[in-house]
Tab-separated table of C-alpha atoms in Angstrom:
chain	number	residue	atom	x	y	z
A	1443	MET	CA	-0.161	0.060	0.265
A	1444	LYS	CA	2.936	2.267	0.552
A	1445	ASP	CA	4.034	1.581	-2.992
A	1446	VAL	CA	0.543	2.314	-4.300
A	1447	ASP	CA	0.059	5.545	-2.528
A	1448	ARG	CA	3.457	6.847	-3.758
A	1449	LEU	CA	2.698	5.807	-7.543
A	1450	THR	CA	-0.706	7.677	-7.202
A	1451	THR	CA	1.264	10.457	-6.733
A	1452	GLU	CA	4.210	10.083	-8.798
A	1453	ARG	CA	2.525	8.322	-12.056
A	1454	TYR	CA	-0.940	10.294	-11.784
A	1455	GLY	CA	-0.165	13.189	-10.329
A	1456	ILE	CA	-2.617	13.103	-7.678
A	1457	PRO	CA	-1.217	15.006	-4.298
A	1458	SER	CA	-0.668	12.591	-1.716
A	1459	LEU	CA	-2.575	15.527	0.847
A	1460	ASP	CA	-5.737	14.961	-1.523
A	1461	LEU	CA	-5.636	11.259	-0.320
A	1462	MET	CA	-4.839	11.959	2.697
A	1463	GLU	CA	-7.913	14.265	3.062
A	1464	ASN	CA	-10.215	11.866	1.061
A	1465	ALA	CA	-9.206	9.321	3.820
A	1466	ALA	CA	-10.287	11.819	6.393
A	1467	ARG	CA	-13.700	12.577	4.656
A	1468	ALA	CA	-14.220	8.550	4.455
A	1469	VAL	CA	-13.627	8.022	8.258
A	1470	ALA	CA	-15.867	11.425	9.120
A	1471	GLY	CA	-18.447	10.108	6.644
A	1472	VAL	CA	-18.739	6.719	8.590
A	1473	ILE	CA	-18.672	8.357	12.339
A	1474	THR	CA	-21.444	10.730	11.067
A	1475	GLU	CA	-23.359	7.610	9.724
A	1476	LYS	CA	-22.620	5.631	13.046
A	1477	LEU	CA	-23.707	8.725	15.351
A	1478	GLY	CA	-27.302	8.601	13.848
A	1479	GLY	CA	-26.726	10.542	10.710
A	1480	SER	CA	-25.490	13.991	12.461
A	1481	VAL	CA	-22.375	14.695	14.366
A	1482	ARG	CA	-23.942	17.943	15.862
A	1483	GLY	CA	-23.519	18.597	19.455
A	1484	LYS	CA	-21.881	15.030	19.787
A	1485	ASN	CA	-18.481	15.174	21.398
A	1486	VAL	CA	-15.432	13.312	19.694
A	1487	LEU	CA	-12.298	12.620	20.873
A	1488	VAL	CA	-9.290	12.139	17.997
A	1489	LEU	CA	-5.988	10.347	19.777
A	1490	CYS	CA	-3.359	11.252	16.830
A	1491	GLY	CA	0.579	9.686	16.646
A	1492	LYS	CA	2.990	12.149	14.807
A	1493	GLY	CA	2.857	9.895	11.847
A	1494	ASN	CA	0.447	9.998	8.410
A	1495	ASN	CA	-2.220	8.143	10.640
A	1496	GLY	CA	-2.174	11.164	13.081
A	1497	GLY	CA	-2.408	13.335	10.007
A	1498	ASP	CA	-5.334	11.674	9.376
A	1499	GLY	CA	-6.783	12.195	13.015
A	1500	ALA	CA	-6.193	15.939	12.449
A	1501	ALA	CA	-8.130	16.205	9.302
A	1502	ILE	CA	-10.665	14.165	10.764
A	1503	ALA	CA	-10.917	16.629	13.574
A	1504	ARG	CA	-11.145	19.286	11.710
A	1505	LEU	CA	-13.791	18.108	9.379
A	1506	LEU	CA	-16.178	16.983	11.753
A	1507	SER	CA	-15.662	20.503	14.209
A	1508	GLU	CA	-16.674	21.683	10.974
A	1509	ALA	CA	-19.733	19.679	10.851
A	1510	GLY	CA	-21.002	20.885	14.218
A	1511	ALA	CA	-19.384	18.104	16.879
A	1512	THR	CA	-17.646	18.979	19.868
A	1513	VAL	CA	-13.690	17.923	19.092
A	1514	SER	CA	-10.854	17.468	21.338
A	1515	ALA	CA	-7.667	16.289	19.393
A	1516	GLU	CA	-4.939	14.936	21.419
A	1517	LEU	CA	-1.384	14.896	19.576
A	1518	PHE	CA	1.100	12.107	21.297
A	1519	GLY	CA	3.767	14.500	20.667
A	1520	LYS	CA	4.418	18.245	19.292
A	1521	VAL	CA	3.278	19.521	15.734
A	1522	GLU	CA	7.020	20.385	15.218
A	1523	GLU	CA	7.573	16.654	15.440
A	1524	THR	CA	5.760	15.600	12.379
A	1525	ARG	CA	6.540	15.718	9.071
A	1526	GLY	CA	5.126	15.904	5.400
A	1527	ASP	CA	1.331	15.878	4.917
A	1528	ALA	CA	0.878	15.042	8.638
A	1529	LYS	CA	2.448	18.293	9.774
A	1530	THR	CA	0.760	20.480	6.905
A	1531	ASN	CA	-2.970	18.897	8.184
A	1532	PHE	CA	-1.724	19.774	12.300
A	1533	ASP	CA	-0.964	23.034	10.967
A	1534	ARG	CA	-4.232	23.495	9.236
A	1535	LEU	CA	-5.856	22.445	12.656
A	1536	ARG	CA	-4.001	24.529	14.699
A	1537	ASP	CA	-4.320	27.680	12.111
A	1538	ALA	CA	-8.315	27.247	11.821
A	1539	GLN	CA	-9.301	25.944	15.314
A	1540	PRO	CA	-6.558	26.077	17.989
A	1541	SER	CA	-8.606	25.416	21.080
A	1542	ILE	CA	-8.818	22.070	19.382
A	1543	LEU	CA	-5.815	20.823	19.456
A	1544	ARG	CA	-3.724	19.860	22.613
A	1545	CYS	CA	-0.196	18.600	22.726
A	1546	LEU	CA	0.536	15.743	25.105
A	1547	ASP	CA	4.126	14.702	26.308
A	1548	ALA	CA	3.932	11.034	25.536
A	1549	THR	CA	7.355	10.480	27.634
A	1550	ARG	CA	5.602	11.249	30.704
A	1551	GLU	CA	3.117	8.697	32.896
A	1552	ASP	CA	1.072	11.525	34.626
A	1553	GLU	CA	-2.051	13.660	34.234
A	1554	SER	CA	-1.525	15.406	31.320
A	1555	LEU	CA	-2.349	12.207	29.251
A	1556	ILE	CA	-5.870	10.708	28.373
A	1557	ARG	CA	-7.726	9.676	31.596
A	1558	GLU	CA	-11.134	7.902	32.075
A	1559	ALA	CA	-12.139	11.186	33.200
A	1560	ASP	CA	-11.965	12.312	29.435
A	1561	LEU	CA	-13.988	9.469	28.491
A	1562	GLU	CA	-17.054	9.873	30.469
A	1563	SER	CA	-18.958	12.552	28.284
A	1564	VAL	CA	-17.161	11.029	24.723
A	1565	ASP	CA	-19.582	9.749	21.756
A	1566	ALA	CA	-16.768	8.301	19.737
A	1567	LEU	CA	-12.971	8.082	19.753
A	1568	VAL	CA	-11.049	8.151	16.741
A	1569	ASP	CA	-8.015	6.114	16.883
A	1570	ALA	CA	-5.454	7.689	14.570
A	1571	ILE	CA	-2.639	6.991	17.206
A	1572	PHE	CA	-0.609	3.943	14.665
A	1573	GLY	CA	-1.143	3.030	11.401
A	1574	THR	CA	0.106	0.041	9.261
A	1575	GLY	CA	3.791	1.419	9.582
A	1576	LEU	CA	4.097	-0.254	12.803
A	1577	THR	CA	6.319	-3.139	13.059
A	1578	ARG	CA	6.657	-3.667	16.855
A	1579	GLU	CA	4.459	-4.220	19.891
A	1580	VAL	CA	3.433	-0.990	21.621
A	1581	GLY	CA	5.289	-0.011	25.172
A	1582	GLY	CA	5.417	2.722	27.682
A	1583	VAL	CA	2.516	5.410	27.552
A	1584	PHE	CA	0.938	4.111	24.610
A	1585	LYS	CA	0.511	0.729	26.003
A	1586	GLU	CA	-1.069	2.171	29.343
A	1587	GLN	CA	-3.165	4.304	27.234
A	1588	ILE	CA	-4.459	1.732	24.932
A	1589	ARG	CA	-5.124	-0.416	27.928
A	1590	LEU	CA	-7.364	2.551	29.418
A	1591	ILE	CA	-9.271	2.765	26.321
A	1592	ASN	CA	-10.111	-1.024	26.591
A	1593	ALA	CA	-10.714	-1.330	29.657
A	1594	TRP	CA	-13.512	1.582	29.704
A	1595	LYS	CA	-15.156	0.175	26.685
A	1596	LYS	CA	-15.485	-3.111	28.303
A	1597	ARG	CA	-16.912	-1.659	31.298
A	1598	HIS	CA	-19.156	1.259	29.786
A	1599	GLY	CA	-19.851	-0.302	25.994
A	1600	ALA	CA	-19.190	3.204	25.106
A	1601	PRO	CA	-17.825	5.408	23.289
A	1602	LEU	CA	-17.831	4.604	19.465
A	1603	VAL	CA	-14.350	3.382	18.567
A	1604	VAL	CA	-13.186	3.887	15.295
A	1605	SER	CA	-9.833	3.117	13.927
A	1606	VAL	CA	-8.282	4.626	11.070
A	1607	ASP	CA	-6.451	2.213	8.814
A	1608	ILE	CA	-5.966	-0.206	11.453
A	1609	PRO	CA	-6.401	-0.901	15.384
A	1610	SER	CA	-3.587	0.526	16.820
A	1611	GLY	CA	-0.892	-1.934	17.953
A	1612	LEU	CA	-1.710	-4.387	15.397
A	1613	ARG	CA	0.849	-4.996	12.801
A	1614	ALA	CA	-1.049	-4.565	9.154
A	1615	ASP	CA	0.653	-7.706	7.423
A	1616	SER	CA	0.482	-10.002	10.626
A	1617	PRO	CA	-2.790	-11.955	11.392
A	1618	GLU	CA	-1.489	-12.253	14.921
A	1619	ASP	CA	-2.594	-11.020	17.943
A	1620	ASN	CA	0.381	-8.992	18.643
A	1621	GLY	CA	0.591	-7.325	22.221
A	1622	GLU	CA	-1.594	-4.320	23.575
A	1623	HIS	CA	-3.809	-3.107	20.703
A	1624	VAL	CA	-7.071	-1.305	20.189
A	1625	HIS	CA	-10.157	-2.892	20.410
A	1626	ALA	CA	-12.433	-0.890	17.447
A	1627	ASP	CA	-16.514	-0.690	16.681
A	1628	VAL	CA	-15.315	-0.333	13.705
A	1629	THR	CA	-12.177	0.165	11.386
A	1630	VAL	CA	-11.966	2.319	8.001
A	1631	THR	CA	-9.055	1.263	5.825
A	1632	PHE	CA	-7.950	2.779	2.774
A	1633	THR	CA	-8.301	1.482	-1.202
A	1634	SER	CA	-7.509	-2.357	0.060
A	1635	PRO	CA	-7.785	-4.225	3.092
A	1636	LYS	CA	-4.537	-5.260	4.841
A	1637	ALA	CA	-3.679	-8.916	6.228
A	1638	ALA	CA	-4.711	-7.722	10.191
A	1639	ASN	CA	-7.943	-6.353	8.701
A	1640	VAL	CA	-9.030	-9.758	7.483
A	1641	LEU	CA	-7.557	-12.644	9.037
A	1642	PRO	CA	-7.781	-13.554	12.367
A	1643	PRO	CA	-7.263	-13.523	14.981
A	1644	ALA	CA	-6.010	-9.964	14.586
A	1645	SER	CA	-9.320	-9.248	12.591
A	1646	ARG	CA	-11.415	-9.730	15.184
A	1647	SER	CA	-10.207	-6.270	16.915
A	1648	ASN	CA	-11.445	-4.748	13.564
A	1649	GLY	CA	-14.743	-4.509	14.232
A	1650	LEU	CA	-17.105	-3.067	11.304
A	1651	LEU	CA	-14.692	-3.279	8.640
A	1652	VAL	CA	-15.029	-0.312	5.968
A	1653	VAL	CA	-13.000	-0.486	2.759
A	1654	ALA	CA	-12.789	3.539	1.370
A	1655	PRO	CA	-11.444	4.397	-2.232
A	1656	VAL	CA	-9.477	7.320	-1.524
A	1657	GLY	CA	-8.288	8.016	-4.932
A	1658	SER	CA	-5.907	5.335	-5.960
A	1659	PRO	CA	-6.128	3.828	-9.465
A	1660	ALA	CA	-7.402	0.052	-9.571
A	1661	GLN	CA	-4.964	-0.382	-11.936
A	1662	LEU	CA	-2.157	-0.030	-9.351
A	1663	ILE	CA	-3.459	-2.681	-7.030
A	1664	ASP	CA	-4.081	-5.050	-10.065
A	1665	GLU	CA	-0.193	-4.519	-10.919
A	1666	HIS	CA	1.295	-5.290	-7.163
A	1667	LYS	CA	1.774	-9.234	-6.703
A	1668	SER	CA	-0.161	-10.360	-3.734
A	1669	GLN	CA	-0.576	-13.933	-2.170
A	1670	LEU	CA	-3.560	-12.959	-0.408
A	1671	LEU	CA	-6.825	-12.507	-2.326
A	1672	LEU	CA	-9.712	-11.415	-0.654
A	1673	THR	CA	-12.862	-12.878	-1.816
A	1674	GLU	CA	-15.782	-9.933	-2.341
A	1675	ARG	CA	-19.376	-9.460	-3.406
A	1676	SER	CA	-18.271	-8.612	-6.771
A	1677	ASP	CA	-16.244	-11.516	-7.273
A	1678	ALA	CA	-19.224	-13.747	-6.083
A	1679	SER	CA	-21.702	-11.943	-8.335
A	1680	ALA	CA	-19.183	-12.717	-11.460
A	1681	TRP	CA	-18.761	-16.371	-10.620
A	1682	LEU	CA	-22.424	-16.821	-10.433
A	1683	LYS	CA	-23.130	-15.146	-13.618
A	1684	ARG	CA	-20.506	-17.569	-15.368
A	1685	ALA	CA	-22.592	-20.272	-13.937
A	1686	GLU	CA	-25.654	-19.251	-14.781
A	1687	PHE	CA	-28.335	-21.816	-16.388
A	1688	THR	CA	-29.154	-21.122	-20.027
A	1689	ASP	CA	-31.233	-22.831	-22.633
A	1690	ALA	CA	-28.104	-24.663	-23.851
A	1691	SER	CA	-27.315	-26.210	-20.302
A	1692	TYR	CA	-27.458	-29.860	-19.709
A	1693	LYS	CA	-25.508	-32.079	-17.037
A	1694	ASN	CA	-22.539	-33.026	-19.172
A	1695	LYS	CA	-21.897	-29.363	-20.508
A	1696	ARG	CA	-21.669	-28.160	-17.139
A	1697	GLY	CA	-18.474	-30.771	-15.766
A	1698	HIS	CA	-18.105	-33.484	-13.275
A	1699	ALA	CA	-16.874	-32.848	-10.054
A	1700	LEU	CA	-15.425	-36.023	-7.615
A	1701	ILE	CA	-15.417	-35.753	-4.145
A	1702	ILE	CA	-12.843	-38.267	-2.481
A	1703	ALA	CA	-13.983	-38.016	1.109
A	1704	GLY	CA	-15.477	-39.753	4.112
A	1705	SER	CA	-14.445	-42.976	6.395
A	1706	ARG	CA	-16.157	-45.467	8.336
A	1707	ASN	CA	-16.326	-42.827	11.224
A	1708	TYR	CA	-16.908	-39.674	9.120
A	1709	SER	CA	-19.489	-40.345	6.706
A	1710	GLY	CA	-21.322	-36.843	7.154
A	1711	ALA	CA	-17.989	-35.395	5.483
A	1712	ALA	CA	-18.979	-37.147	2.475
A	1713	VAL	CA	-22.696	-36.232	2.117
A	1714	LEU	CA	-22.105	-32.619	3.218
A	1715	ALA	CA	-19.349	-32.048	0.388
A	1716	GLY	CA	-21.416	-33.805	-2.148
A	1717	ASN	CA	-24.567	-31.498	-1.554
A	1718	ALA	CA	-22.298	-28.707	-1.442
A	1719	ALA	CA	-20.754	-29.763	-4.968
A	1720	ILE	CA	-24.469	-30.357	-6.769
A	1721	ARG	CA	-25.196	-26.946	-5.147
A	1722	SER	CA	-22.739	-25.152	-6.861
A	1723	GLY	CA	-24.044	-25.432	-10.235
A	1724	VAL	CA	-21.753	-28.689	-11.520
A	1725	GLY	CA	-23.381	-30.926	-14.072
A	1726	LEU	CA	-22.648	-34.213	-12.062
A	1727	VAL	CA	-21.220	-35.072	-8.632
A	1728	THR	CA	-19.485	-38.272	-7.986
A	1729	VAL	CA	-18.703	-38.711	-4.127
A	1730	ALA	CA	-16.076	-41.580	-3.928
A	1731	THR	CA	-16.057	-42.903	-0.430
A	1732	PRO	CA	-14.675	-46.131	1.204
A	1733	GLU	CA	-16.566	-49.457	0.740
A	1734	ASP	CA	-18.137	-49.901	4.170
A	1735	SER	CA	-19.353	-46.157	4.139
A	1736	ARG	CA	-20.948	-46.221	0.756
A	1737	GLU	CA	-24.815	-47.194	1.895
A	1738	GLY	CA	-24.612	-44.602	4.342
A	1739	VAL	CA	-23.757	-41.960	1.897
A	1740	ILE	CA	-26.029	-43.069	-0.397
A	1741	ALA	CA	-28.841	-42.838	2.336
A	1742	ARG	CA	-28.635	-39.138	3.191
A	1743	VAL	CA	-26.886	-37.444	0.011
A	1744	SER	CA	-28.795	-35.758	-2.608
A	1745	PRO	CA	-30.048	-38.150	-5.190
A	1746	GLU	CA	-28.228	-36.201	-7.873
A	1747	VAL	CA	-25.157	-37.241	-6.604
A	1748	MET	CA	-23.867	-40.564	-7.194
A	1749	VAL	CA	-21.938	-42.438	-5.097
A	1750	ARG	CA	-18.814	-45.092	-5.684
A	1751	GLY	CA	-17.168	-47.384	-3.102
A	1752	ILE	CA	-13.454	-47.507	-3.060
A	1753	PRO	CA	-11.350	-49.967	-1.497
A	1754	GLN	CA	-10.616	-49.601	2.399
A	1755	THR	CA	-7.551	-47.725	2.629
A	1756	ALA	CA	-6.766	-49.180	6.061
A	1757	GLU	CA	-5.451	-52.471	4.174
A	1758	GLY	CA	-2.369	-52.024	3.359
A	1759	SER	CA	-1.817	-52.372	-0.485
A	1760	ALA	CA	-5.498	-51.354	-1.105
A	1761	ALA	CA	-4.540	-48.061	-0.996
A	1762	GLU	CA	-2.492	-48.736	-4.317
A	1763	LYS	CA	-5.840	-50.283	-5.640
A	1764	ALA	CA	-8.001	-47.686	-4.918
A	1765	ALA	CA	-5.599	-44.872	-6.256
A	1766	ASP	CA	-5.500	-47.078	-9.283
A	1767	GLU	CA	-9.036	-47.371	-9.324
A	1768	ILE	CA	-9.405	-43.372	-8.941
A	1769	ASN	CA	-6.946	-42.615	-11.529
A	1770	ASP	CA	-8.743	-44.579	-14.193
A	1771	PHE	CA	-12.240	-42.430	-13.246
A	1772	LEU	CA	-10.557	-39.135	-13.039
A	1773	LYS	CA	-10.482	-39.543	-17.468
A	1774	ASN	CA	-14.394	-38.542	-17.112
A	1775	VAL	CA	-13.800	-36.091	-14.166
A	1776	ASP	CA	-13.170	-32.149	-14.551
A	1777	ALA	CA	-11.915	-31.115	-11.009
A	1778	VAL	CA	-11.609	-33.279	-7.705
A	1779	ALA	CA	-12.155	-32.193	-4.226
A	1780	VAL	CA	-10.058	-34.787	-1.577
A	1781	GLY	CA	-9.622	-34.604	2.249
A	1782	SER	CA	-13.147	-34.322	4.080
A	1783	GLY	CA	-13.408	-36.968	6.529
A	1784	LEU	CA	-10.527	-39.044	5.311
A	1785	SER	CA	-8.652	-40.313	8.595
A	1786	SER	CA	-5.376	-38.528	8.272
A	1787	LYS	CA	-3.842	-41.074	11.321
A	1788	GLU	CA	-3.417	-43.980	8.866
A	1789	ASP	CA	-0.575	-44.155	6.487
A	1790	ASP	CA	-2.065	-45.706	3.821
A	1791	THR	CA	-4.704	-42.840	3.671
A	1792	LYS	CA	-1.620	-40.463	3.568
A	1793	ALA	CA	-0.155	-42.728	0.523
A	1794	PHE	CA	-3.461	-42.546	-1.239
A	1795	ILE	CA	-3.734	-38.547	-1.140
A	1796	ARG	CA	0.065	-37.951	-2.284
A	1797	ARG	CA	-0.418	-40.398	-5.303
A	1798	ILE	CA	-3.806	-38.516	-6.159
A	1799	VAL	CA	-2.217	-35.169	-5.979
A	1800	GLY	CA	0.862	-36.135	-7.461
A	1801	GLU	CA	-0.581	-37.615	-10.697
A	1802	ARG	CA	-3.097	-34.790	-11.060
A	1803	ARG	CA	-4.354	-34.032	-14.344
A	1804	THR	CA	-7.242	-31.644	-13.098
A	1805	PRO	CA	-7.870	-28.565	-10.730
A	1806	VAL	CA	-7.413	-30.441	-7.176
A	1807	VAL	CA	-9.095	-28.978	-3.884
A	1808	ILE	CA	-7.328	-30.097	-1.215
A	1809	ASP	CA	-9.465	-30.137	2.319
A	1810	ALA	CA	-9.621	-31.078	5.862
A	1811	ASP	CA	-7.651	-34.210	6.372
A	1812	GLY	CA	-5.907	-33.778	3.045
């Protein structure tokens, strides 16, 4: 995302300050919506760090104040210690509404910092302390301040806590629940979600996630290679559209899925997987399950699903025989799912799955015990 922000300015000439303003407007809009459609007369506390996340906070404070909210913006540090766009926004806030901004000494643990009394009448708290650049656990004053906010929220259920980009204390690229961090009601992240926004356990501290566009072209996102893909509503809509039945649809044109699943004690896994497959819109589904599970699966699976018995993999060389049968059957199959309800404790099962995957000629989904 750092590269995307930089290239948005370098390649497309969109000033980074405009991106920050758009981000602030997105957060202010979410806060307004969550407070009932207006912030007039509401008390908002904005906690800012010295980096760009804090610069977002300064812009949010200015926008909410202009909309009629009573705003207190607390900067952990001095305006002179901020840089770039963040400093521009702190200067704007100080010039336009000097009474709103208070600078806190982050090196002191005394009454000049946020106290419980400061939270009593607050309707919304904006967490703009640390952003996506954080790479270590928070400590010192910041740790104590975050702990105080979380404890107050847990006891009183208020205020509404809104984190900017990511809850402070989480590391954007990690799904781990690292150290003390803000537990938000809403997190507004920009352009694209980060790993900690969507992967548990870290994502559980984001609350409701709102992904807000701020002006970066989608082409820049697509250009950057990532090992993560977040499936969104638009993806599901596109897949459903491609799978739509037409007048020319019939089973042999819509693919044949093979589900290798189930065992003596877990035949239900084969039933669930087979039923899920037929509901996907595929034309034909065959469940391959151990011979002694076959009748139990047939009795419970959807009548459109075909069930095929394979030799028990617990009988030594039977694993090889089962794999031979499956590989022969694969000539008629377009996709395979393997693993659900198989017993991964058995060596023969492991050998069977390794061979199926190793000799695959179709797409294979490996699930559960696979």
